[in-house]
Structure formats: structure tokens, C-alpha cells
Short mmCIF file of C-alpha atoms in Angstrom, two decimals:
data_model
loop_
_atom_site.label_atom_id
_atom_site.label_comp_id
_atom_site.label_asym_id
_atom_site.label_seq_id
_atom_site.Cartn_x
_atom_site.Cartn_y
_atom_site.Cartn_z
CA UNK Z 234 -18.74 -25.18 -64.78
CA UNK Z 235 -16.80 -27.04 -62.23
CA UNK Z 236 -17.49 -30.68 -61.87
CA UNK Z 237 -19.02 -31.75 -58.58
CA UNK Z 238 -18.56 -35.26 -57.23
CA UNK Z 239 -20.56 -36.25 -54.14
CA UNK Z 240 -18.77 -38.72 -51.94
CA UNK Z 241 -20.08 -40.45 -48.82
CA UNK Z 242 -17.30 -41.62 -46.57
CA UNK Z 243 -16.04 -41.27 -43.00
CA UNK Z 244 -14.76 -37.81 -42.10
CA UNK Z 245 -11.33 -39.14 -41.14
CA UNK Z 246 -10.89 -40.65 -44.59
CA UNK Z 247 -11.90 -37.42 -46.31
CA UNK Z 248 -9.52 -35.42 -44.10
CA UNK Z 249 -6.59 -37.62 -45.16
CA UNK Z 250 -7.66 -37.24 -48.77
CA UNK Z 251 -7.60 -33.46 -48.50
CA UNK Z 252 -4.18 -33.57 -46.84
CA UNK Z 253 -2.76 -35.58 -49.74
CA UNK Z 254 -4.28 -33.24 -52.28
CA UNK Z 255 -2.88 -30.18 -50.49
CA UNK Z 256 0.56 -31.74 -50.30
CA UNK Z 257 0.43 -32.51 -54.01
CA UNK Z 258 -0.61 -28.92 -54.77
CA UNK Z 259 2.33 -27.52 -52.87
CA UNK Z 260 4.80 -29.80 -54.66
CA UNK Z 261 3.52 -29.69 -58.25
CA UNK Z 262 1.66 -26.38 -58.16
CA UNK Z 263 -1.40 -27.91 -59.78
CA UNK Z 264 -4.98 -27.15 -59.06
CA UNK Z 265 -6.28 -29.03 -56.10
CA UNK Z 266 -9.61 -30.17 -54.96
CA UNK Z 267 -11.15 -29.34 -51.64
CA UNK Z 268 -14.19 -30.24 -49.63
CA UNK Z 269 -17.43 -28.44 -48.97
CA UNK Z 270 -19.18 -29.77 -45.93
CA UNK Z 271 -22.84 -30.59 -46.26
CA UNK Z 272 -24.98 -32.51 -43.79
CA UNK Z 273 -24.38 -36.24 -44.16
CA UNK Z 274 -22.24 -35.77 -47.31
CA UNK Z 275 -18.97 -34.33 -48.58
CA UNK Z 276 -18.54 -32.66 -52.02
CA UNK Z 277 -15.26 -32.63 -53.89
CA UNK Z 278 -15.05 -29.62 -56.18
CA UNK Z 279 -12.21 -29.06 -58.59
CA UNK Z 280 -10.96 -25.89 -60.22
CA UNK Z 281 -11.59 -23.29 -57.47
CA UNK Z 282 -8.95 -21.65 -55.26
CA UNK Z 283 -11.07 -20.99 -52.12
CA UNK Z 284 -11.01 -22.32 -48.60
CA UNK Z 285 -14.19 -23.24 -46.74
CA UNK Z 286 -12.65 -24.80 -43.59
CA UNK Z 287 -11.51 -22.33 -40.92
CA UNK Z 288 -10.30 -22.89 -37.40
CA UNK Z 289 -9.94 -20.37 -34.57
CA UNK Z 290 -9.08 -20.59 -30.89
CA UNK Z 291 -9.74 -18.36 -27.88
CA UNK Z 292 -6.83 -18.02 -25.46
CA UNK Z 293 -7.90 -19.01 -21.96
CA UNK Z 294 -7.18 -16.46 -19.19
CA UNK Z 295 -4.64 -17.93 -16.77
CA UNK Z 296 -5.71 -18.66 -13.21
CA UNK Z 297 -2.91 -17.71 -10.82
CA UNK Z 298 -2.65 -19.14 -7.28
CA UNK Z 299 -2.17 -16.27 -4.84
CA UNK Z 300 0.23 -17.69 -2.23
CA UNK Z 301 0.86 -16.57 1.31
CA UNK Z 302 4.38 -15.17 1.27
CA UNK Z 303 6.90 -15.27 4.08
CA UNK Z 304 6.03 -12.35 6.37
CA UNK Z 305 9.19 -12.66 8.40
CA UNK Z 306 9.92 -13.07 12.12
CA UNK Z 307 10.05 -16.86 11.65
CA UNK Z 308 6.27 -17.07 11.19
CA UNK Z 309 5.21 -20.30 9.48
CA UNK Z 310 1.43 -20.17 9.91
CA UNK Z 311 -1.32 -17.59 10.34
CA UNK Z 312 -5.01 -17.59 11.18
CA UNK Z 313 -7.42 -16.21 8.58
CA UNK Z 314 -9.50 -13.67 10.51
CA UNK Z 315 -11.62 -12.10 7.76
CA UNK Z 316 -12.17 -12.31 4.01
CA UNK Z 317 -12.72 -9.06 2.12
CA UNK Z 318 -13.63 -10.84 -1.14
CA UNK Z 319 -15.70 -13.81 -2.26
CA UNK Z 320 -15.66 -16.07 -5.30
CA UNK Z 321 -16.59 -14.13 -8.43
CA UNK Z 322 -15.50 -10.73 -7.10
CA UNK Z 323 -13.38 -8.52 -9.33
CA UNK Z 324 -10.22 -7.16 -7.72
CA UNK Z 325 -7.50 -4.72 -8.73
CA UNK Z 326 -3.92 -4.36 -7.62
CA UNK Z 327 -3.51 -3.36 -3.96
CA UNK Z 328 -7.14 -4.26 -3.16
CA UNK Z 329 -7.47 -5.98 0.22
CA UNK Z 330 -7.91 -9.73 -0.05
CA UNK Z 331 -8.05 -10.87 3.57
CA UNK Z 332 -6.79 -10.21 7.08
CA UNK Z 333 -4.58 -12.78 8.74
CA UNK Z 334 -3.25 -12.90 12.28
CA UNK Z 335 0.06 -14.36 13.31
CA UNK Z 336 1.34 -14.74 16.83
CA UNK Z 337 2.86 -11.27 16.52
CA UNK Z 338 0.47 -9.02 14.61
CA UNK Z 339 -2.56 -8.74 12.34
CA UNK Z 340 -1.69 -8.30 8.66
CA UNK Z 341 -3.81 -7.32 5.66
CA UNK Z 342 -2.95 -9.20 2.45
CA UNK Z 343 -3.50 -7.21 -0.75
CA UNK Z 344 -3.74 -8.34 -4.36
CA UNK Z 345 -0.89 -8.17 -6.85
CA UNK Z 346 -3.14 -8.83 -9.85
CA UNK Z 347 -6.16 -7.37 -11.63
CA UNK Z 348 -8.63 -10.16 -12.11
CA UNK Z 349 -11.51 -12.24 -10.75
CA UNK Z 350 -11.49 -14.35 -7.61
CA UNK Z 351 -12.14 -17.97 -8.59
CA UNK Z 352 -11.50 -19.90 -5.36
CA UNK Z 353 -10.98 -19.31 -1.63
CA UNK Z 354 -8.82 -21.99 -0.03
CA UNK Z 355 -9.52 -21.29 3.65
CA UNK Z 356 -12.47 -20.56 5.89
CA UNK Z 357 -12.47 -17.92 8.60
CA UNK Z 358 -10.43 -19.00 11.68
CA UNK Z 359 -8.61 -21.64 9.62
CA UNK Z 360 -4.84 -22.02 9.81
CA UNK Z 361 -2.99 -21.04 6.60
CA UNK Z 362 0.61 -22.14 6.09
CA UNK Z 363 3.26 -19.90 4.55
CA UNK Z 364 3.81 -20.84 0.90
CA UNK Z 365 0.33 -22.26 0.33
CA UNK Z 366 -2.31 -20.67 -1.90
CA UNK Z 367 -4.88 -18.35 -0.33
CA UNK Z 368 -7.01 -17.72 -3.42
CA UNK Z 369 -7.05 -18.35 -7.17
CA UNK Z 370 -7.26 -15.22 -9.33
CA UNK Z 371 -8.16 -15.33 -13.02
CA UNK Z 372 -5.92 -12.72 -14.65
CA UNK Z 373 -4.99 -11.40 -18.06
CA UNK Z 374 -2.12 -13.17 -19.77
CA UNK Z 375 -0.07 -9.98 -19.87
CA UNK Z 376 0.06 -9.78 -16.09
CA UNK Z 377 1.90 -13.06 -15.68
CA UNK Z 378 5.58 -12.19 -15.71
CA UNK Z 379 7.06 -15.03 -13.71
CA UNK Z 380 7.07 -15.78 -10.01
CA UNK Z 381 6.80 -12.79 -7.74
CA UNK Z 382 6.11 -12.37 -4.08
CA UNK Z 383 2.68 -11.46 -2.85
CA UNK Z 384 2.03 -8.01 -1.49
CA UNK Z 385 1.66 -7.74 2.26
CA UNK Z 386 0.51 -4.56 3.91
CA UNK Z 387 -0.56 -3.38 7.33
CA UNK Z 388 -4.05 -2.03 7.79
CA UNK Z 389 -4.45 1.73 7.72
CA UNK Z 390 -7.04 3.74 9.59
CA UNK Z 391 -6.23 6.99 7.82
CA UNK Z 392 -3.32 8.73 6.11
CA UNK Z 393 -2.17 10.10 9.47
CA UNK Z 394 -2.34 6.70 11.16
CA UNK Z 395 -0.97 4.71 8.24
CA UNK Z 396 1.76 2.30 9.33
CA UNK Z 397 4.03 -0.06 7.48
CA UNK Z 398 5.76 -3.25 8.41
CA UNK Z 399 9.39 -4.15 7.94
CA UNK Z 400 8.60 -7.54 6.47
CA UNK Z 401 9.49 -9.47 3.36
CA UNK Z 402 7.07 -8.84 0.52
CA UNK Z 403 6.05 -5.31 1.53
CA UNK Z 404 5.45 -3.16 -1.52
CA UNK Z 405 5.90 0.58 -1.11
CA UNK Z 406 5.03 3.38 -3.49
CA UNK Z 407 7.79 5.90 -4.18
CA UNK Z 408 9.42 7.60 -7.14
CA UNK Z 409 12.94 6.61 -8.25
CA UNK Z 410 14.31 9.87 -6.83
CA UNK Z 411 12.82 9.12 -3.42
CA UNK Z 412 14.15 5.56 -3.52
CA UNK Z 413 17.60 6.87 -4.37
CA UNK Z 414 17.45 9.32 -1.45
CA UNK Z 415 16.48 6.49 0.89
CA UNK Z 416 19.25 4.25 -0.45
CA UNK Z 417 21.88 6.95 -0.02
CA UNK Z 418 20.88 7.36 3.63
CA UNK Z 419 20.53 3.60 4.28
CA UNK Z 420 16.82 3.86 5.04
CA UNK Z 421 14.34 1.05 4.52
CA UNK Z 422 11.22 2.36 2.81
CA UNK Z 423 9.13 -0.11 4.81
CA UNK Z 424 9.98 1.88 7.95
CA UNK Z 425 8.82 5.23 6.53
CA UNK Z 426 5.21 6.38 6.77
CA UNK Z 427 4.05 7.84 3.47
CA UNK Z 428 1.91 10.99 3.54
CA UNK Z 429 1.21 11.12 -0.20
CA UNK Z 430 -1.80 9.81 -2.07
CA UNK Z 431 -2.56 6.16 -1.26
CA UNK Z 432 0.36 6.12 1.20
CA UNK Z 433 2.96 7.15 -1.38
CA UNK Z 434 6.30 8.06 0.20
CA UNK Z 435 7.40 11.61 -0.60
CA UNK Z 436 10.77 13.31 -0.32
CA UNK Z 437 9.54 15.19 2.76
CA UNK Z 438 8.74 11.86 4.44
CA UNK Z 439 12.36 10.72 3.99
CA UNK Z 440 13.72 14.02 5.30
CA UNK Z 441 11.42 13.92 8.33
CA UNK Z 442 12.48 10.34 9.01
CA UNK Z 443 16.14 11.38 8.89
CA UNK Z 444 15.38 14.26 11.24
CA UNK Z 445 13.80 11.93 13.79
CA UNK Z 446 16.82 9.63 13.63
CA UNK Z 447 19.41 12.39 13.99
CA UNK Z 448 17.51 14.86 16.16
CA UNK Z 449 17.58 17.59 13.51
CA UNK Z 450 14.82 20.18 13.39
CA UNK Z 451 12.96 20.66 10.13
CA UNK Z 452 10.04 22.93 9.26
CA UNK Z 453 6.74 21.32 10.16
CA UNK Z 454 5.05 19.35 7.40
CA UNK Z 455 1.58 20.50 6.36
CA UNK Z 456 0.36 16.93 6.84
CA UNK Z 457 1.43 16.92 10.49
CA UNK Z 458 0.45 20.41 11.55
CA UNK Z 459 -1.90 20.42 14.53
CA UNK Z 460 -4.28 23.35 14.64
CA UNK Z 461 -6.18 24.25 17.78
CA UNK Z 462 -9.96 24.10 17.44
CA UNK Z 463 -11.71 27.43 16.82
CA UNK Z 464 -13.13 29.16 19.90
CA UNK Z 465 -16.72 28.36 20.69
CA UNK Z 466 -19.17 31.12 19.69
CA UNK Z 467 -20.48 33.20 22.54
CA UNK Z 468 -24.23 33.62 22.64
CA UNK Z 469 -25.37 37.29 22.74
CA UNK Z 470 -26.68 38.36 26.09
CA UNK Z 471 -30.22 39.72 26.38
CA UNK Z 472 -31.45 42.18 28.99
CA UNK Z 473 -34.12 39.78 30.18
CA UNK Z 474 -31.73 36.87 30.42
CA UNK Z 475 -32.13 34.92 33.62
CA UNK Z 476 -29.16 33.58 35.52
CA UNK Z 477 -28.33 30.05 34.46
CA UNK Z 478 -29.30 27.43 36.92
CA UNK Z 479 -26.60 25.15 38.24
CA UNK Z 480 -26.84 21.82 36.54
CA UNK Z 481 -25.23 18.62 37.58
CA UNK Z 482 -22.82 17.07 35.09
CA UNK Z 483 -24.15 14.02 33.29
CA UNK Z 484 -23.27 10.81 35.02
CA UNK Z 485 -20.83 8.44 33.37
CA UNK Z 486 -22.71 5.38 32.12
CA UNK Z 487 -21.84 2.22 33.96
CA UNK Z 488 -20.25 -0.36 31.66
CA UNK Z 489 -22.54 -3.26 30.96
CA UNK Z 490 -21.11 -6.55 32.18
CA UNK Z 491 -22.44 -9.51 30.16
CA UNK Z 492 -24.17 -12.17 32.16
CA UNK Z 493 -22.07 -15.34 32.37
CA UNK Z 494 -23.53 -18.38 30.67
CA UNK Z 495 -22.99 -21.77 32.29
CA UNK Z 496 -22.75 -24.52 29.68
CA UNK Z 497 -21.89 -27.45 31.94
CA UNK Z 498 -19.45 -28.90 29.38
CA UNK Z 499 -15.69 -28.91 29.11
CA UNK Z 500 -14.29 -27.08 26.13
CA UNK Z 501 -10.91 -27.51 24.44
CA UNK Z 502 -9.52 -25.02 21.97
CA UNK Z 503 -6.08 -24.66 20.36
CA UNK Z 504 -3.63 -22.00 21.50
CA UNK Z 505 -3.06 -19.62 18.61
CA UNK Z 506 -2.47 -16.01 17.70
CA UNK Z 507 -1.09 -13.65 20.33
CA UNK Z 508 -1.70 -16.18 23.08
CA UNK Z 509 0.68 -18.55 21.31
CA UNK Z 510 3.32 -15.82 21.26
CA UNK Z 511 2.82 -15.27 24.98
CA UNK Z 512 3.40 -18.97 25.67
CA UNK Z 513 6.67 -18.91 23.72
CA UNK Z 514 7.90 -15.62 25.24
CA UNK Z 515 7.07 -16.50 28.83
CA UNK Z 516 8.66 -19.94 28.43
CA UNK Z 517 11.87 -18.24 27.32
CA UNK Z 518 11.60 -15.78 30.24
CA UNK Z 519 11.72 -18.66 32.72
CA UNK Z 520 15.40 -19.10 31.84
CA UNK Z 521 16.18 -15.61 33.16
CA UNK Z 522 17.02 -15.20 36.86
CA UNK Z 523 14.84 -12.25 37.92
CA UNK Z 524 15.97 -9.70 40.48
CA UNK Z 525 13.07 -7.75 42.01
CA UNK Z 526 13.10 -4.24 43.45
CA UNK Z 527 10.16 -2.11 44.67
CA UNK Z 528 9.75 1.50 45.71
CA UNK Z 529 7.17 4.27 46.00
CA UNK Z 530 7.12 7.60 44.19
CA UNK Z 531 5.50 10.86 45.33
CA UNK Z 532 3.83 12.28 42.21
CA UNK Z 533 2.25 15.35 43.84
CA UNK Z 534 4.24 17.87 41.78
CA UNK Z 535 3.73 15.87 38.60
CA UNK Z 536 -0.03 15.78 39.21
CA UNK Z 537 -0.07 19.59 39.42
CA UNK Z 538 2.11 19.94 36.32
CA UNK Z 539 -0.09 17.61 34.27
CA UNK Z 540 -3.23 19.48 35.31
CA UNK Z 541 -1.66 22.69 33.96
CA UNK Z 542 -0.60 21.12 30.65
CA UNK Z 543 -3.67 18.95 30.09
CA UNK Z 544 -5.82 21.73 28.66
CA UNK Z 545 -3.09 22.91 26.30
CA UNK Z 546 -2.50 19.39 25.05
CA UNK Z 547 -6.21 18.77 24.48
CA UNK Z 548 -6.44 22.05 22.54
CA UNK Z 549 -3.94 20.47 20.15
CA UNK Z 550 -6.08 17.35 19.88
CA UNK Z 551 -3.90 15.08 22.03
CA UNK Z 552 -4.81 13.40 25.30
CA UNK Z 553 -2.05 13.85 27.91
CA UNK Z 554 -1.71 11.08 30.48
CA UNK Z 555 1.05 10.35 32.99
CA UNK Z 556 2.69 7.73 30.78
CA UNK Z 557 4.65 10.21 28.58
CA UNK Z 558 6.33 11.55 31.73
CA UNK Z 559 7.07 8.03 33.01
CA UNK Z 560 8.55 6.99 29.67
CA UNK Z 561 10.63 10.16 29.24
CA UNK Z 562 12.00 9.87 32.78
CA UNK Z 563 12.99 6.28 32.04
CA UNK Z 564 14.80 7.33 28.87
CA UNK Z 565 16.74 10.06 30.69
CA UNK Z 566 17.74 7.53 33.35
CA UNK Z 567 18.80 4.96 30.75
CA UNK Z 568 21.36 7.45 29.46
CA UNK Z 569 23.13 7.09 32.81
CA UNK Z 570 22.59 3.32 33.09
CA UNK Z 571 22.85 1.98 29.51
CA UNK Z 572 23.18 -1.64 30.64
CA UNK Z 573 19.44 -1.62 31.39
CA UNK Z 574 18.88 -0.83 27.70
CA UNK Z 575 20.91 -3.78 26.43
CA UNK Z 576 20.44 -7.39 25.37
CA UNK Z 577 22.30 -10.61 26.14
CA UNK Z 578 22.99 -13.21 23.46
CA UNK Z 579 21.81 -16.82 23.79
CA UNK Z 580 25.26 -18.08 24.80
CA UNK Z 581 25.61 -15.36 27.46
CA UNK Z 582 28.95 -14.28 26.03
CA UNK Z 583 28.16 -10.82 24.59
CA UNK Z 584 26.16 -7.78 25.70
CA UNK Z 585 24.75 -5.45 23.04
CA UNK Z 586 24.11 -1.90 24.25
CA UNK Z 587 21.20 -0.47 22.27
CA UNK Z 588 21.58 3.07 20.94
CA UNK Z 589 17.84 3.63 20.52
CA UNK Z 590 15.49 3.76 23.49
CA UNK Z 591 12.53 1.79 22.12
CA UNK Z 592 10.41 1.70 25.27
CA UNK Z 593 7.49 -0.70 25.23
CA UNK Z 594 4.12 -0.26 26.90
CA UNK Z 595 2.28 -3.39 28.00
CA UNK Z 596 -1.28 -3.02 26.72
CA UNK Z 597 -4.38 -5.02 27.60
CA UNK Z 598 -6.51 -5.53 24.46
CA UNK Z 599 -9.34 -7.76 23.31
CA UNK Z 600 -6.72 -9.91 21.59
CA UNK Z 601 -4.71 -10.37 24.78
CA UNK Z 602 -1.49 -8.83 26.07
CA UNK Z 603 0.35 -6.71 23.49
CA UNK Z 604 3.54 -4.73 24.03
CA UNK Z 605 3.98 -2.07 21.33
CA UNK Z 606 6.94 0.23 21.73
CA UNK Z 607 7.70 3.87 21.06
CA UNK Z 608 10.76 4.19 18.86
CA UNK Z 609 13.67 6.52 19.71
CA UNK Z 610 12.24 7.99 22.90
CA UNK Z 611 15.55 9.79 23.51
CA UNK Z 612 14.72 12.00 20.50
CA UNK Z 613 11.10 12.81 21.43
CA UNK Z 614 9.55 15.46 23.64
CA UNK Z 615 6.84 14.74 26.18
CA UNK Z 616 4.19 16.03 23.79
CA UNK Z 617 5.53 13.90 20.92
CA UNK Z 618 5.40 10.89 23.23
CA UNK Z 619 1.77 11.67 23.99
CA UNK Z 620 0.99 11.80 20.27
CA UNK Z 621 2.68 8.44 19.66
CA UNK Z 622 0.97 6.81 22.65
CA UNK Z 623 -2.43 8.01 21.41
CA UNK Z 624 -1.68 6.41 18.03
CA UNK Z 625 -0.60 3.10 19.55
CA UNK Z 626 -3.62 2.95 21.85
CA UNK Z 627 -5.97 3.64 18.95
CA UNK Z 628 -4.41 0.90 16.83
CA UNK Z 629 -4.29 -1.50 19.78
CA UNK Z 630 -7.96 -1.08 20.64
CA UNK Z 631 -8.93 -1.78 17.01
CA UNK Z 632 -6.51 -4.71 16.63
CA UNK Z 633 -4.44 -3.00 13.94
CA UNK Z 634 -0.97 -2.89 15.48
CA UNK Z 635 1.70 -3.79 12.94
CA UNK Z 636 4.88 -5.78 13.24
CA UNK Z 637 7.07 -2.66 13.39
CA UNK Z 638 5.15 -1.39 16.42
CA UNK Z 639 5.36 -4.75 18.19
CA UNK Z 640 9.04 -5.57 17.61
CA UNK Z 641 12.37 -3.98 18.38
CA UNK Z 642 11.70 -3.04 22.01
CA UNK Z 643 14.64 -2.45 24.34
CA UNK Z 644 12.93 -1.62 27.68
CA UNK Z 645 9.36 -2.03 28.93
CA UNK Z 646 6.96 -0.35 31.35
CA UNK Z 647 3.69 -2.04 32.36
CA UNK Z 648 0.97 0.24 33.68
CA UNK Z 649 -0.89 -2.38 35.69
CA UNK Z 650 -2.27 0.41 37.88
CA UNK Z 651 -4.70 1.44 35.15
CA UNK Z 652 -6.63 -1.74 35.98
CA UNK Z 653 -5.86 -1.97 39.69
CA UNK Z 654 -3.27 -3.07 42.20
CA UNK Z 655 -0.22 -1.47 43.74
CA UNK Z 656 2.60 -4.01 43.45
CA UNK Z 657 3.40 -6.61 40.84
CA UNK Z 658 6.13 -9.01 39.79
CA UNK Z 659 6.74 -8.16 36.13
CA UNK Z 660 8.29 -10.75 33.84
CA UNK Z 661 11.13 -9.70 31.53
CA UNK Z 662 10.44 -9.89 27.79
CA UNK Z 663 13.49 -11.51 26.13
CA UNK Z 664 15.84 -10.30 24.73
CA UNK Z 665 15.33 -7.28 27.01
CA UNK Z 666 16.99 -7.24 30.43
CA UNK Z 667 14.67 -5.05 32.55
CA UNK Z 668 11.00 -4.16 33.00
CA UNK Z 669 8.97 -1.99 35.36
CA UNK Z 670 5.38 -2.32 36.59
CA UNK Z 671 3.54 0.83 37.69
CA UNK Z 672 0.82 0.65 40.33
CA UNK Z 673 -2.20 2.88 40.71
CA UNK Z 674 -1.85 6.41 42.07
CA UNK Z 675 -3.26 6.67 45.58
CA UNK Z 676 -3.89 9.71 47.79
CA UNK Z 677 -2.18 8.87 51.08
CA UNK Z 678 -0.97 10.83 54.14
CA UNK Z 679 2.74 11.60 54.21
CA UNK Z 680 5.06 13.84 56.18
CA UNK Z 681 6.53 16.90 54.45
CA UNK Z 682 9.86 18.56 55.21
CA UNK Z 683 8.26 20.38 58.17
CA UNK Z 684 7.07 17.11 59.68
CA UNK Z 685 3.50 18.03 58.83
CA UNK Z 686 1.03 15.45 57.62
CA UNK Z 687 -0.02 16.33 54.08
CA UNK Z 688 -1.95 14.73 51.26
CA UNK Z 689 0.34 13.06 48.75
CA UNK Z 690 -0.20 11.25 45.47
CA UNK Z 691 1.74 8.01 45.85
CA UNK Z 692 2.49 5.43 43.16
CA UNK Z 693 4.30 2.15 43.74
CA UNK Z 694 6.74 0.78 41.19
CA UNK Z 695 8.05 -2.78 40.85
CA UNK Z 696 11.20 -3.52 38.85
CA UNK Z 697 12.57 -6.80 37.49
CA UNK Z 698 16.09 -7.11 36.07
CA UNK Z 699 18.17 -9.89 34.54
CA UNK Z 700 20.41 -10.79 37.46
CA UNK Z 701 23.00 -12.38 35.16
CA UNK Z 702 24.27 -8.96 34.05
CA UNK Z 703 22.47 -6.44 36.31
CA UNK Z 704 23.24 -6.27 40.01
CA UNK Z 705 20.94 -4.93 42.70
CA UNK Z 706 22.86 -1.70 43.23
CA UNK Z 707 22.55 -0.72 39.56
CA UNK Z 708 18.82 -1.36 39.56
CA UNK Z 709 18.44 0.64 42.78
CA UNK Z 710 20.38 3.64 41.45
CA UNK Z 711 18.40 3.62 38.21
CA UNK Z 712 15.13 3.57 40.15
CA UNK Z 713 16.28 6.45 42.38
CA UNK Z 714 17.13 8.62 39.37
CA UNK Z 715 13.85 7.77 37.63
CA UNK Z 716 11.96 8.64 40.84
CA UNK Z 717 13.80 11.96 41.26
CA UNK Z 718 12.79 13.05 37.75
CA UNK Z 719 9.12 12.35 38.51
CA UNK Z 720 9.09 13.84 42.01
CA UNK Z 721 10.75 17.01 40.67
CA UNK Z 722 9.60 17.18 37.03
CA UNK Z 723 11.25 20.57 36.55
CA UNK Z 724 14.64 18.83 36.67
CA UNK Z 725 13.81 17.01 33.45
CA UNK Z 726 14.00 20.34 31.61
CA UNK Z 727 17.78 20.42 32.09
CA UNK Z 728 18.26 17.12 30.25
CA UNK Z 729 15.51 17.34 27.63
CA UNK Z 730 16.66 17.44 23.99
#
């Protein structure tokens, strides 16, 4: 039977004793003694090769700071508009974390990790600086592979309305074959709208993008096919049916105007978001010497043409306004006067003539003045312009316009007439060199070619041009050509592509 010796001593002393005995056992290969812990005592037992002390540790899950990455365009700060998570929520990769708003666009930040939210660094409407942490996420150790950039995405209403931004940190989903196809054709995946599951970019998306850039015609994609709605069922007639009484159409509800509240106190608030961008852009526009030119356009034939095409367009699910005709006429005129689709460098030493007609549309939204633009108008039909304008207006009204839609414009039209007014003095948006403001369409008396007074649909237009590189005669000739296309819309057919 093994001898047992009970020793009372401090634990530190006994630990050193065991260390010496273990060291001696390793060197001389003799039997060693070890300790058995008992409350308030320690027992030294000799002659047994067992171990009663065990230690174990649990690896702590790392907490990663999720930083706001550089979203491009020189943006250094954003405003946190909405949090989609709270502390303790479990998130997966690509889950939405929050929505931030810069002075150019609203952006949805998505997670790069699977984990649990441990801390939110900012409140709603707080200013977040680029490079600072937005949230802390507790992740698995295997997910930490070194510093990476956070994922930044634009909000998506649906697969058809999904948009991407050409910004640093954008993560796109595509197979290696698709990425290779894009690389061979010098295409940025951030500029391509994916129609696959969860916005994945397919081979057909790349081919369709190439077709839009080059003007090639490809078979329609099943994702983009527009089917007319089925005809409404006709109710069977009965012999005793009475003639339907004439009913008045339902009246349009009058918009409710909120009652103003008088507080009696001055209020000071910081300039931020889109208003801050307007301050910077308009301050730069003051350096441009503006040349103004105004004219009126008889839209009587265009009004009749639109009334004939409106029903067909609506049967395809697209609202047809006058703006697609205005924009297309501007693009056809820019082909003859390319200097109006150019830009001037800061030193006023070089003029860059833009190949693409990215025509912007000034839009009044709840967030302020926004100017999204339709890309490559020279490649689009009037119906395709109507589809794109419907998309931009939907995104603008919901505050979901992305950076790609709001940047890269080369020429701008402002439809101030949709609100009211006939004439305006539009301000050029640098680095563009020209802009037009469209007044409301009025029914006014005019003389026809027989000197008869007739009813005419008249719209006034106001142009502004950069007088450093555009003279008055060029602006006048451009306006005359643009007006001729609209007053005789059939002539546009000859130049349409």
C-alpha cells in the first residue's frame, strides 16, 4: 500500500515542490510523487503513475470592428440614416447592417462576417467618418483572415430594379468564367446589373451589357421580357340587361397640405447630405460665365403622337411621358454639336469631348434636388428611355438612387414645368458645359401657315451654356435643331438607331 503523507503548506510552496519532483523524474526516470488536492490539505502519494491536476482553456471568439470603408468620390463622412440591426442580433454575410447617406447618394452597408453584433458606435443621424468602426461583430476564429475591406452595396427594390455602384469595396457575385469574360472585354462588374439569384451576374448579363455599349442586337433575355397584360374578361350579356347609366369618373383626391406650425424660436441645423453637395456644386458653378438663350417650341404634333403611343406603352407596363422625346431629341442634336457634350479641365487648357450621351434629369425629391442621368442615350430608343426614366423616378422617390445613377452626366435637362413656370435660368452642373430648363406646356393661340388662328401646345425652353468655350451662335443652332425634332417628330425616325 502506498504511503500517504499529509502536508499542510501554502499552495505556492507545494506547486514548486511538485515541479522539482517532476523535473527529477524526467532526468533520473525514478518514481515521483504527486499531489492530491483535498480541502484545506495536500496529500503526497508515492508509487503511482497517475495525474490528478488537469487544465483546459476555451478559445475566446474574436470581436472584429466593422469599419466604414472608402466609398469613393472623395467622400470622407456619411450620415447614419437607419440601423437594420441591434446589439445581440445574429448576422450572416451580405446581411444589411445599416443605411448611410453621403452628399451624393444613399448606400446600404452589408456584413462581411457571420457573427453576433456586440456594439453600435453611432446613433441615427450621427456623422460617421470613413475608416472608423461602425459596429463590433463577434465572429468565429476561422473567419479572420487578415484585413479586408468592408462590403458596400446599393439598396435593391427587386431583381429587375437592382443597381450597383462603381465604388471601392463593392463585392459582386460571379463565377470565374463570367469574371474572365468581363476582364477580356474591359468591363467593371460593378457596372453590370446581375439577373441571377441574389443579384449574381450571369454570362447573359455581360453580353447584354456589351450589346448596350456597342449597339448590337441580341435576343431578348427572359428576365427582361415585357408581356402585355391579359385582356379583361367580358361579362356575358343577358336579354334583360338594362343600358348602363353614365357615371362620372371618380374625382382625384386633393393632396393634403400639412398645417404649418409656428414655434416662435430660431433653429440652427448643420448642412449635410445632398444639400451639402448642392452647396459645393453651386459654389463651383459660380466660376462659370453663363450664356443664356430662350425660345418656344410648338409641341402640337408631339402631343398627338404621344397620345397614340401612350396606350401601347402602358400595355407594356411603362408610363410614357414627354421626357423620353425631349431627351432623345437632345441626343440627336448633340451628334451635330458635340462641344455641348464636353467638359473643360480646371486649368481651362483642354476640352474633352464625351463619346457617351449621359443625359441627366433634374429631379425634385424629399431629399432635395437630385440629378440622375440616363447612360448612353445615343444607343437607346424612345421606349427604352421611358423604361429607364421610370426606374430612376421610382428609385428617386424612395431615396434609393445609387452613385452610378448620380455620377457621370454629360448634359442635363431640368423639367421645371412639371411644378410650374415657363422660363428659368438654369445653372450649369460642373464639369458639364450646358443645361436646359423646360417650362410647362400651355395651350395658346398661334397662327398656322394659312394665317389662321389655331390652338397650339407651346412650351418654353431656357438654355445656359459655358461661354468660355460655347458661343451664342452654337447654342442657338443647337436649340433650333432640337426644336425641329420636337415640332416634327417624324423627322427623328431618319436618325434613330
